[in-house]
């Protein structure tokens, strides 16, 4: 196993990775920007190293700086966390070329899944259901029109290099297609450096359900059940839960099988997530695969008892999976609420100095957070300050426990989304756990 790992991330996930390293007896170096120099993960790390100024481009995304940091600290591996360099295939290539282990899947798997049009084609070949749409990227306006004729309206244009809701455009009628196609291409070129765009039928009123998978280098692959992430605002997830509520048993089994087929088809190693849309009738469709540890991974850890970050590190070190599919037995129901330093009504970021912090506790509660009293939430990064995760015997018990946990949490000095979550948990549409999906701006 590794002697030392460089953590190329910040905030709660840097602390989460540090905790896994500690428990495994692996020394951890936290790479940090200037503004994060006094952060909790840096203070708790075995070593730390400044990799640049506050803006992420100059520090957490600065590949030469991160690679140099690994070299000068004798780190044998780099854990990228989520965001930043976590799904950067070129970075994974460079790690490989430098003899540093990238803790994640192969550059090939990252690259393939990073091209959402190619991922869709791979899923189709693997036998996973996909949404009716174009075959590969659209070459020109004419191709867009013929693909649109075949699927009908409304449809959605998606940037092949996008993902997670970035670079998407809904088109409701034929008259709007040409203009939307060109705008989408131009935006994709500007945002992702590739103008490739594909289209799909727009599935109205779908739930977002994703399946956690693990694969080792010997080719063993298992799934760890699904998470429902339908409560979102502007593609930012706010609350995630598992098992996905109110889906038919055949749909759940089908999701798990399709996720494994997709993972198999890219020879996937490490922890990954296969995303699907699920409609009212229980039909499901592959949308994309995320080749990183996700923010919401603790939901799965709480139900299965498996430490996903530990597994990522073991797999990267060449260890075979210690679990067979039949060993995975999720217990009860888990919910995660993302706590952001934001106005709970407008979701406007509210960075600043945290004067008081009392996290919740008690039975069935987990808190992943880098907060400490006196900490200043910087304005330059995303505003996630804590994740509160609870487990209960069933969904009603988990909801009740989350209300209890949120109501005992104290954060002073910055506004947080806790009041939003308390309202959401009271909402009859959320509590029904089925269709429709809670309307955040209107009903809440
Ligand atoms: C869609 C869709 C409807 N139709 N694709 C969400 C995140 C990104 N991975 C893709 N997403 C969507 N893709 C088609 N063909 C709707 C979404 C979507 C969504 C889906 C379920 C629950 C919440 C959502 C919020 C935004 C977008």
XYZ file of C-alpha atoms in Angstrom, residues 7 18 22 28-30 40-48:
15
model
C -4.826 15.306 -1.373
C -7.543 12.625 5.200
C -5.386 8.088 8.873
C -1.444 12.522 3.956
C -0.224 15.776 2.437
C -2.878 18.418 1.855
C -9.083 22.337 9.154
C -7.802 19.746 6.637
C -4.467 21.619 6.469
C -4.245 21.786 10.261
C -4.970 18.074 10.676
C -2.758 16.874 7.799
C 0.589 15.165 8.344
C 2.045 17.734 5.942
C 0.708 20.545 3.804
